[in-house]
């Protein structure tokens, strides 16, 4: 039986469940995360997305910002909002890889609030791997340790393990 592919249209994103994401982190909302309307301010979602992606790269892929000769630069980012998260409360951020090419990859995060099954936001970014010293493309593309560490996050992507072997 083929794995379920998660659509990238707005209606599909609106249907996301926390179980669609192979990696998850918790975040306790803070008072200063709220805006004047008493919900998490939009820029906070971007910080959460960036934080969970970098946390994964550091803890699961062995990425070291101080030792890296290659870096992942953000080529674009997005966030689609479907509901309001708010303080006080626990937020759950799920992470998956949508697509992985030779030198770029696209991440997706779903943000959920404790006590609600509905996704509050789906966002992510495309990361392009470059040489740290001059930002030129790398011969290797995505470093092998990063590529290997991200394999478990391809759940629900259009790529499977056999597609990765061709890259």
Short mmCIF file of N, CA and C in Angstrom, two decimals:
data_model
loop_
_atom_site.label_atom_id
_atom_site.label_comp_id
_atom_site.label_asym_id
_atom_site.label_seq_id
_atom_site.Cartn_x
_atom_site.Cartn_y
_atom_site.Cartn_z
N UNK A 1 0.84 -1.18 0.00
CA UNK A 1 0.00 0.00 0.00
C UNK A 1 0.88 1.24 0.00
N UNK A 2 0.60 2.18 -0.87
CA UNK A 2 1.39 3.41 -0.98
C UNK A 2 1.15 4.30 0.23
N UNK A 3 2.19 5.05 0.61
CA UNK A 3 2.07 5.98 1.73
C UNK A 3 1.18 7.15 1.33
N UNK A 4 0.51 7.71 2.29
CA UNK A 4 -0.37 8.87 2.08
C UNK A 4 0.49 10.10 1.75
N UNK A 5 0.19 10.76 0.64
CA UNK A 5 0.86 11.98 0.26
C UNK A 5 0.02 13.16 0.75
N UNK A 6 0.66 14.09 1.42
CA UNK A 6 -0.03 15.25 1.96
C UNK A 6 -0.02 16.37 0.93
N UNK A 7 -1.21 16.82 0.52
CA UNK A 7 -1.32 17.89 -0.47
C UNK A 7 -0.79 19.21 0.06
N UNK A 8 -0.42 20.08 -0.86
CA UNK A 8 0.15 21.38 -0.48
C UNK A 8 -0.82 22.54 -0.70
N UNK A 9 -2.06 22.24 -1.14
CA UNK A 9 -3.05 23.29 -1.31
C UNK A 9 -3.61 23.70 0.06
N UNK A 10 -4.26 24.85 0.13
CA UNK A 10 -4.75 25.37 1.40
C UNK A 10 -5.73 24.43 2.09
N UNK A 11 -6.62 23.82 1.33
CA UNK A 11 -7.59 22.92 1.94
C UNK A 11 -6.90 21.71 2.58
N UNK A 12 -5.89 21.17 1.90
CA UNK A 12 -5.15 20.03 2.46
C UNK A 12 -4.39 20.45 3.72
N UNK A 13 -3.77 21.62 3.68
CA UNK A 13 -3.05 22.10 4.87
C UNK A 13 -4.00 22.28 6.05
N UNK A 14 -5.18 22.77 5.79
CA UNK A 14 -6.19 23.00 6.84
C UNK A 14 -6.58 21.69 7.53
N UNK A 15 -6.40 20.56 6.85
CA UNK A 15 -6.77 19.25 7.39
C UNK A 15 -5.62 18.56 8.14
N UNK A 16 -4.47 19.20 8.24
CA UNK A 16 -3.31 18.57 8.87
C UNK A 16 -3.63 18.16 10.31
N UNK A 17 -3.04 17.03 10.69
CA UNK A 17 -3.09 16.51 12.06
C UNK A 17 -1.66 16.45 12.57
N UNK A 18 -1.50 16.49 13.86
CA UNK A 18 -0.17 16.41 14.44
C UNK A 18 0.53 15.11 14.02
N UNK A 19 -0.25 14.06 13.83
CA UNK A 19 0.32 12.77 13.42
C UNK A 19 0.90 12.79 12.00
N UNK A 20 0.63 13.83 11.22
CA UNK A 20 1.20 13.96 9.88
C UNK A 20 2.68 14.34 9.92
N UNK A 21 3.17 14.69 11.08
CA UNK A 21 4.53 15.18 11.23
C UNK A 21 5.37 14.19 12.02
N UNK A 22 6.47 13.69 11.43
CA UNK A 22 7.29 12.68 12.10
C UNK A 22 8.08 13.21 13.30
N UNK A 23 8.33 14.52 13.37
CA UNK A 23 9.09 15.11 14.48
C UNK A 23 8.25 16.20 15.11
N UNK A 24 8.27 16.27 16.44
CA UNK A 24 7.47 17.25 17.15
C UNK A 24 8.26 17.86 18.30
N UNK A 25 8.00 19.13 18.57
CA UNK A 25 8.55 19.81 19.75
C UNK A 25 7.43 20.58 20.42
N UNK A 26 7.57 20.74 21.73
CA UNK A 26 6.61 21.51 22.52
C UNK A 26 7.13 22.93 22.71
N UNK A 27 6.21 23.85 22.86
CA UNK A 27 6.56 25.24 23.15
C UNK A 27 5.49 25.81 24.07
N UNK A 28 5.90 26.26 25.24
CA UNK A 28 4.96 26.89 26.16
C UNK A 28 4.84 28.35 25.79
N UNK A 29 3.63 28.74 25.36
CA UNK A 29 3.41 30.13 24.96
C UNK A 29 3.72 31.06 26.14
N UNK A 30 4.25 32.22 25.82
CA UNK A 30 4.63 33.21 26.82
C UNK A 30 3.70 34.41 26.71
N UNK A 31 3.61 35.17 27.76
CA UNK A 31 2.77 36.36 27.79
C UNK A 31 3.13 37.30 26.64
N UNK A 32 4.41 37.51 26.41
CA UNK A 32 4.82 38.46 25.37
C UNK A 32 4.68 37.90 23.95
N UNK A 33 4.24 36.65 23.78
CA UNK A 33 3.94 36.12 22.45
C UNK A 33 2.62 36.66 21.93
N UNK A 34 1.74 37.07 22.84
CA UNK A 34 0.42 37.57 22.45
C UNK A 34 0.50 38.98 21.89
N UNK A 35 -0.44 39.29 21.00
CA UNK A 35 -0.57 40.66 20.52
C UNK A 35 -1.77 41.31 21.21
N UNK A 36 -2.16 42.48 20.77
CA UNK A 36 -3.24 43.21 21.43
C UNK A 36 -4.60 42.53 21.27
N UNK A 37 -4.70 41.54 20.39
CA UNK A 37 -5.95 40.82 20.20
C UNK A 37 -5.99 39.52 21.01
N UNK A 38 -4.99 39.32 21.85
CA UNK A 38 -4.89 38.18 22.75
C UNK A 38 -4.70 36.85 22.03
N UNK A 39 -3.97 36.88 20.92
CA UNK A 39 -3.53 35.64 20.30
C UNK A 39 -2.07 35.79 19.89
N UNK A 40 -1.44 34.66 19.63
CA UNK A 40 -0.01 34.67 19.30
C UNK A 40 0.21 35.55 18.07
N UNK A 41 1.13 36.48 18.19
CA UNK A 41 1.45 37.43 17.13
C UNK A 41 2.08 36.71 15.94
N UNK A 42 1.73 37.11 14.74
CA UNK A 42 2.18 36.43 13.52
C UNK A 42 3.69 36.19 13.45
N UNK A 43 4.55 37.15 13.78
CA UNK A 43 6.00 36.87 13.68
C UNK A 43 6.48 35.75 14.58
N UNK A 44 5.76 35.47 15.66
CA UNK A 44 6.16 34.40 16.56
C UNK A 44 6.10 33.05 15.84
N UNK A 45 5.13 32.87 14.94
CA UNK A 45 5.04 31.63 14.18
C UNK A 45 6.33 31.41 13.38
N UNK A 46 6.85 32.45 12.77
CA UNK A 46 8.09 32.34 12.01
C UNK A 46 9.26 31.94 12.89
N UNK A 47 9.32 32.49 14.09
CA UNK A 47 10.37 32.13 15.04
C UNK A 47 10.25 30.66 15.44
N UNK A 48 9.02 30.21 15.68
CA UNK A 48 8.82 28.80 16.04
C UNK A 48 9.24 27.86 14.91
N UNK A 49 8.88 28.21 13.70
CA UNK A 49 9.23 27.39 12.54
C UNK A 49 10.75 27.31 12.38
N UNK A 50 11.41 28.45 12.44
CA UNK A 50 12.87 28.50 12.32
C UNK A 50 13.52 27.71 13.46
N UNK A 51 12.99 27.85 14.66
CA UNK A 51 13.58 27.19 15.83
C UNK A 51 13.48 25.67 15.75
N UNK A 52 12.32 25.14 15.37
CA UNK A 52 12.18 23.69 15.34
C UNK A 52 13.03 23.08 14.22
N UNK A 53 13.14 23.76 13.10
CA UNK A 53 13.98 23.25 12.00
C UNK A 53 15.45 23.22 12.43
N UNK A 54 15.92 24.31 13.01
CA UNK A 54 17.33 24.35 13.43
C UNK A 54 17.60 23.42 14.61
N UNK A 55 16.64 23.27 15.50
CA UNK A 55 16.78 22.32 16.60
C UNK A 55 16.97 20.90 16.05
N UNK A 56 16.18 20.54 15.05
CA UNK A 56 16.29 19.22 14.44
C UNK A 56 17.66 19.06 13.76
N UNK A 57 18.08 20.05 12.98
CA UNK A 57 19.37 19.95 12.29
C UNK A 57 20.52 19.77 13.29
N UNK A 58 20.46 20.46 14.41
CA UNK A 58 21.53 20.37 15.40
C UNK A 58 21.46 19.05 16.16
N UNK A 59 20.28 18.69 16.66
CA UNK A 59 20.17 17.52 17.54
C UNK A 59 20.10 16.19 16.79
N UNK A 60 19.54 16.16 15.59
CA UNK A 60 19.34 14.89 14.88
C UNK A 60 20.28 14.69 13.69
N UNK A 61 20.83 15.79 13.17
CA UNK A 61 21.70 15.68 11.99
C UNK A 61 23.16 16.00 12.31
N UNK A 62 23.43 16.40 13.54
CA UNK A 62 24.80 16.72 13.93
C UNK A 62 25.33 18.01 13.34
N UNK A 63 24.42 18.90 12.92
CA UNK A 63 24.85 20.16 12.34
C UNK A 63 25.42 21.08 13.42
N UNK A 64 26.58 21.65 13.15
CA UNK A 64 27.24 22.56 14.08
C UNK A 64 27.48 23.88 13.39
N UNK A 65 26.83 24.92 13.87
CA UNK A 65 26.98 26.23 13.22
C UNK A 65 28.40 26.75 13.32
N UNK A 66 29.14 26.38 14.34
CA UNK A 66 30.50 26.88 14.49
C UNK A 66 31.51 26.13 13.63
N UNK A 67 31.21 24.88 13.29
CA UNK A 67 32.16 24.06 12.53
C UNK A 67 31.78 23.87 11.06
N UNK A 68 30.60 24.28 10.69
CA UNK A 68 30.08 23.99 9.34
C UNK A 68 30.83 24.75 8.26
N UNK A 69 31.18 24.05 7.19
CA UNK A 69 31.74 24.71 6.02
C UNK A 69 30.64 25.00 5.00
N UNK A 70 29.49 24.37 5.20
CA UNK A 70 28.32 24.60 4.35
C UNK A 70 27.17 25.10 5.23
N UNK A 71 26.38 26.00 4.68
CA UNK A 71 25.25 26.54 5.43
C UNK A 71 23.98 26.47 4.58
N UNK A 72 22.85 26.39 5.27
CA UNK A 72 21.56 26.39 4.61
C UNK A 72 20.95 27.77 4.69
N UNK A 73 20.80 28.43 3.55
CA UNK A 73 20.21 29.76 3.49
C UNK A 73 18.74 29.66 3.11
N UNK A 74 17.93 30.53 3.67
CA UNK A 74 16.49 30.51 3.38
C UNK A 74 16.25 31.22 2.05
N UNK A 75 15.67 30.48 1.09
CA UNK A 75 15.35 31.04 -0.22
C UNK A 75 13.96 31.65 -0.26
N UNK A 76 13.04 31.07 0.47
CA UNK A 76 11.69 31.65 0.61
C UNK A 76 11.06 31.07 1.87
N UNK A 77 10.01 31.73 2.35
CA UNK A 77 9.29 31.24 3.53
C UNK A 77 7.81 31.55 3.35
N UNK A 78 6.99 30.83 4.10
CA UNK A 78 5.55 31.03 4.01
C UNK A 78 4.89 30.61 5.33
N UNK A 79 3.69 31.11 5.57
CA UNK A 79 2.89 30.67 6.70
C UNK A 79 1.43 30.93 6.37
N UNK A 80 0.62 29.88 6.43
CA UNK A 80 -0.82 29.96 6.20
C UNK A 80 -1.51 29.78 7.54
N UNK A 81 -2.39 30.72 7.89
CA UNK A 81 -3.06 30.73 9.19
C UNK A 81 -4.48 30.19 9.08
N UNK A 82 -4.85 29.32 10.02
CA UNK A 82 -6.18 28.72 10.03
C UNK A 82 -6.92 28.91 11.35
N UNK A 83 -6.25 29.39 12.36
CA UNK A 83 -6.86 29.62 13.66
C UNK A 83 -5.88 30.34 14.56
N UNK A 84 -6.34 30.74 15.70
CA UNK A 84 -5.50 31.49 16.64
C UNK A 84 -4.98 30.61 17.76
N UNK A 85 -3.70 30.66 17.98
CA UNK A 85 -3.10 30.08 19.18
C UNK A 85 -2.98 31.22 20.18
N UNK A 86 -2.92 30.87 21.46
CA UNK A 86 -2.86 31.95 22.45
C UNK A 86 -2.17 31.53 23.74
N UNK A 87 -1.78 32.53 24.46
CA UNK A 87 -1.26 32.38 25.82
C UNK A 87 -2.44 32.45 26.77
N UNK A 88 -2.46 31.70 27.84
CA UNK A 88 -1.49 30.67 28.21
C UNK A 88 -1.80 29.37 27.48
N UNK A 89 -0.82 28.53 27.39
CA UNK A 89 -1.04 27.22 26.79
C UNK A 89 0.22 26.66 26.17
N UNK A 90 0.12 25.37 25.88
CA UNK A 90 1.22 24.65 25.24
C UNK A 90 0.93 24.56 23.75
N UNK A 91 1.95 24.83 22.96
CA UNK A 91 1.86 24.66 21.51
C UNK A 91 2.72 23.45 21.13
N UNK A 92 2.26 22.75 20.11
CA UNK A 92 3.01 21.62 19.56
C UNK A 92 3.35 21.96 18.12
N UNK A 93 4.64 21.84 17.78
CA UNK A 93 5.09 22.15 16.43
C UNK A 93 5.57 20.86 15.79
N UNK A 94 4.92 20.47 14.69
CA UNK A 94 5.32 19.28 13.95
C UNK A 94 6.18 19.67 12.77
N UNK A 95 7.09 18.80 12.38
CA UNK A 95 8.03 19.08 11.29
C UNK A 95 8.09 17.90 10.33
N UNK A 96 8.12 18.22 9.03
CA UNK A 96 8.36 17.22 8.00
C UNK A 96 9.12 17.90 6.86
N UNK A 97 9.71 17.10 5.97
CA UNK A 97 10.35 17.60 4.76
C UNK A 97 9.39 17.34 3.61
N UNK A 98 9.05 18.38 2.87
CA UNK A 98 8.14 18.28 1.74
C UNK A 98 8.88 17.74 0.52
N UNK A 99 10.07 18.26 0.28
CA UNK A 99 10.83 17.89 -0.92
C UNK A 99 12.31 18.09 -0.66
N UNK A 100 13.12 17.15 -1.16
CA UNK A 100 14.56 17.27 -1.03
C UNK A 100 15.19 17.07 -2.41
N UNK A 101 15.93 18.07 -2.85
CA UNK A 101 16.64 17.99 -4.10
C UNK A 101 18.13 17.80 -3.86
N UNK A 102 18.96 18.15 -4.85
CA UNK A 102 20.41 18.01 -4.69
C UNK A 102 20.96 19.04 -3.72
N UNK A 103 20.55 20.31 -3.86
CA UNK A 103 21.12 21.35 -3.00
C UNK A 103 20.07 22.17 -2.26
N UNK A 104 18.81 21.81 -2.40
CA UNK A 104 17.77 22.55 -1.68
C UNK A 104 16.72 21.59 -1.12
N UNK A 105 16.03 22.05 -0.11
CA UNK A 105 14.96 21.26 0.46
C UNK A 105 13.91 22.19 1.03
N UNK A 106 12.68 21.67 1.10
CA UNK A 106 11.56 22.45 1.62
C UNK A 106 11.01 21.75 2.85
N UNK A 107 10.92 22.51 3.93
CA UNK A 107 10.37 22.03 5.20
C UNK A 107 8.94 22.52 5.35
N UNK A 108 8.16 21.78 6.14
CA UNK A 108 6.82 22.23 6.53
C UNK A 108 6.64 21.98 8.02
N UNK A 109 6.06 22.95 8.70
CA UNK A 109 5.73 22.83 10.11
C UNK A 109 4.24 23.06 10.30
N UNK A 110 3.63 22.28 11.17
CA UNK A 110 2.25 22.50 11.58
C UNK A 110 2.26 22.92 13.03
N UNK A 111 1.48 23.93 13.36
CA UNK A 111 1.43 24.44 14.74
C UNK A 111 0.04 24.17 15.30
N UNK A 112 0.02 23.51 16.46
CA UNK A 112 -1.21 23.08 17.11
C UNK A 112 -1.22 23.59 18.55
N UNK A 113 -2.39 23.82 19.10
CA UNK A 113 -2.51 24.24 20.50
C UNK A 113 -3.07 23.08 21.31
N UNK A 114 -2.52 22.90 22.48
CA UNK A 114 -3.00 21.87 23.39
C UNK A 114 -4.51 22.00 23.58
N UNK A 115 -5.21 20.87 23.50
CA UNK A 115 -6.64 20.87 23.69
C UNK A 115 -7.45 21.06 22.42
N UNK A 116 -6.76 21.20 21.27
CA UNK A 116 -7.45 21.39 20.00
C UNK A 116 -6.83 20.48 18.95
N UNK A 117 -7.65 19.82 18.19
CA UNK A 117 -7.18 18.95 17.10
C UNK A 117 -6.87 19.76 15.84
N UNK A 118 -7.39 20.97 15.75
CA UNK A 118 -7.27 21.78 14.53
C UNK A 118 -5.90 22.45 14.44
N UNK A 119 -5.33 22.39 13.25
CA UNK A 119 -4.05 23.07 13.02
C UNK A 119 -4.29 24.58 13.05
N UNK A 120 -3.41 25.29 13.69
CA UNK A 120 -3.52 26.75 13.78
C UNK A 120 -2.80 27.43 12.63
N UNK A 121 -1.69 26.85 12.21
CA UNK A 121 -0.92 27.42 11.11
C UNK A 121 -0.06 26.33 10.49
N UNK A 122 0.20 26.47 9.20
CA UNK A 122 1.13 25.59 8.48
C UNK A 122 2.10 26.51 7.75
N UNK A 123 3.36 26.34 8.02
CA UNK A 123 4.37 27.20 7.39
C UNK A 123 5.67 26.46 7.21
N UNK A 124 6.60 27.12 6.60
CA UNK A 124 7.90 26.50 6.40
C UNK A 124 8.78 27.37 5.53
N UNK A 125 9.85 26.76 5.05
CA UNK A 125 10.73 27.48 4.14
C UNK A 125 11.55 26.53 3.29
N UNK A 126 12.08 27.09 2.21
CA UNK A 126 13.00 26.37 1.35
C UNK A 126 14.41 26.80 1.72
N UNK A 127 15.26 25.82 1.92
CA UNK A 127 16.63 26.06 2.33
C UNK A 127 17.56 25.64 1.19
N UNK A 128 18.51 26.50 0.88
CA UNK A 128 19.47 26.25 -0.20
C UNK A 128 20.86 26.14 0.43
N UNK A 129 21.52 25.02 0.21
CA UNK A 129 22.82 24.78 0.82
C UNK A 129 23.94 25.38 -0.04
N UNK A 130 24.80 26.15 0.62
CA UNK A 130 25.90 26.88 -0.03
C UNK A 130 27.17 26.77 0.80
N UNK A 131 28.29 27.12 0.14
CA UNK A 131 29.57 27.20 0.85
C UNK A 131 29.51 28.38 1.82
N UNK A 132 29.97 28.17 3.02
CA UNK A 132 29.92 29.23 4.03
C UNK A 132 30.82 30.42 3.67
N UNK A 133 31.97 30.13 3.11
CA UNK A 133 32.96 31.20 2.87
C UNK A 133 32.55 32.20 1.79
N UNK A 134 31.81 31.76 0.76
CA UNK A 134 31.50 32.68 -0.35
C UNK A 134 30.06 32.56 -0.87
N UNK A 135 29.26 31.74 -0.23
CA UNK A 135 27.84 31.53 -0.59
C UNK A 135 27.66 30.92 -1.99
N UNK A 136 28.70 30.36 -2.54
CA UNK A 136 28.59 29.70 -3.85
C UNK A 136 28.01 28.30 -3.66
N UNK A 137 27.40 27.75 -4.73
CA UNK A 137 26.85 26.39 -4.63
C UNK A 137 27.93 25.39 -4.24
N UNK A 138 27.53 24.38 -3.51
CA UNK A 138 28.45 23.33 -3.11
C UNK A 138 28.45 22.23 -4.17
N UNK A 139 29.59 21.57 -4.34
CA UNK A 139 29.67 20.45 -5.28
C UNK A 139 28.82 19.29 -4.77
N UNK A 140 28.81 19.11 -3.45
CA UNK A 140 28.10 18.00 -2.82
C UNK A 140 26.59 18.25 -2.75
N UNK A 141 26.19 19.50 -2.72
CA UNK A 141 24.79 19.81 -2.47
C UNK A 141 24.52 19.74 -0.98
N UNK A 142 23.38 19.20 -0.60
CA UNK A 142 23.07 19.04 0.82
C UNK A 142 24.09 18.08 1.41
N UNK A 143 24.76 18.46 2.51
CA UNK A 143 25.76 17.56 3.10
C UNK A 143 25.16 16.18 3.42
N UNK A 144 25.96 15.14 3.25
CA UNK A 144 25.50 13.76 3.42
C UNK A 144 24.89 13.52 4.80
N UNK A 145 25.50 14.06 5.85
CA UNK A 145 24.96 13.83 7.20
C UNK A 145 23.60 14.51 7.38
N UNK A 146 23.41 15.65 6.74
CA UNK A 146 22.13 16.36 6.81
C UNK A 146 21.08 15.56 6.02
N UNK A 147 21.43 15.18 4.81
CA UNK A 147 20.52 14.39 3.96
C UNK A 147 20.07 13.12 4.68
N UNK A 148 21.02 12.40 5.26
CA UNK A 148 20.69 11.16 5.96
C UNK A 148 19.81 11.44 7.17
N UNK A 149 20.12 12.48 7.93
CA UNK A 149 19.34 12.81 9.12
C UNK A 149 17.93 13.27 8.82
N UNK A 150 17.71 13.81 7.62
CA UNK A 150 16.39 14.30 7.24
C UNK A 150 15.49 13.22 6.63
N UNK A 151 16.04 12.07 6.29
CA UNK A 151 15.26 10.99 5.66
C UNK A 151 13.97 10.66 6.43
N UNK A 152 14.02 10.55 7.76
CA UNK A 152 12.78 10.21 8.49
C UNK A 152 11.69 11.27 8.36
N UNK A 153 12.05 12.48 7.95
CA UNK A 153 11.07 13.56 7.85
C UNK A 153 10.35 13.60 6.51
N UNK A 154 10.65 12.67 5.61
CA UNK A 154 10.01 12.65 4.30
C UNK A 154 8.62 12.01 4.33
N UNK A 155 8.12 11.66 5.49
CA UNK A 155 6.77 11.07 5.62
C UNK A 155 5.74 12.03 5.03
N UNK A 156 4.93 11.50 4.12
CA UNK A 156 3.88 12.31 3.52
C UNK A 156 4.34 13.18 2.36
N UNK A 157 5.64 13.11 2.01
CA UNK A 157 6.11 13.87 0.87
C UNK A 157 5.84 13.08 -0.40
N UNK A 158 6.08 13.70 -1.52
CA UNK A 158 5.92 12.99 -2.79
C UNK A 158 7.15 12.14 -3.10
N UNK A 159 8.18 12.25 -2.29
CA UNK A 159 9.39 11.49 -2.49
C UNK A 159 9.44 10.33 -1.51
N UNK A 160 9.91 9.24 -1.95
CA UNK A 160 10.13 8.10 -1.09
C UNK A 160 11.59 7.75 -1.06
N UNK A 161 11.98 6.74 -0.31
CA UNK A 161 13.39 6.36 -0.24
C UNK A 161 14.00 6.04 -1.60
N UNK A 162 13.24 5.44 -2.53
CA UNK A 162 13.80 5.11 -3.84
C UNK A 162 14.06 6.37 -4.65
N UNK A 163 13.24 7.42 -4.45
CA UNK A 163 13.49 8.69 -5.13
C UNK A 163 14.76 9.33 -4.64
N UNK A 164 15.07 9.18 -3.35
CA UNK A 164 16.25 9.78 -2.78
C UNK A 164 17.52 9.13 -3.30
N UNK A 165 17.46 7.86 -3.59
CA UNK A 165 18.64 7.16 -4.09
C UNK A 165 19.09 7.72 -5.43
N UNK A 166 18.19 8.35 -6.18
CA UNK A 166 18.52 8.89 -7.50
C UNK A 166 19.19 10.25 -7.44
N UNK A 167 19.10 10.93 -6.29
CA UNK A 167 19.64 12.30 -6.17
C UNK A 167 21.12 12.30 -5.91
#
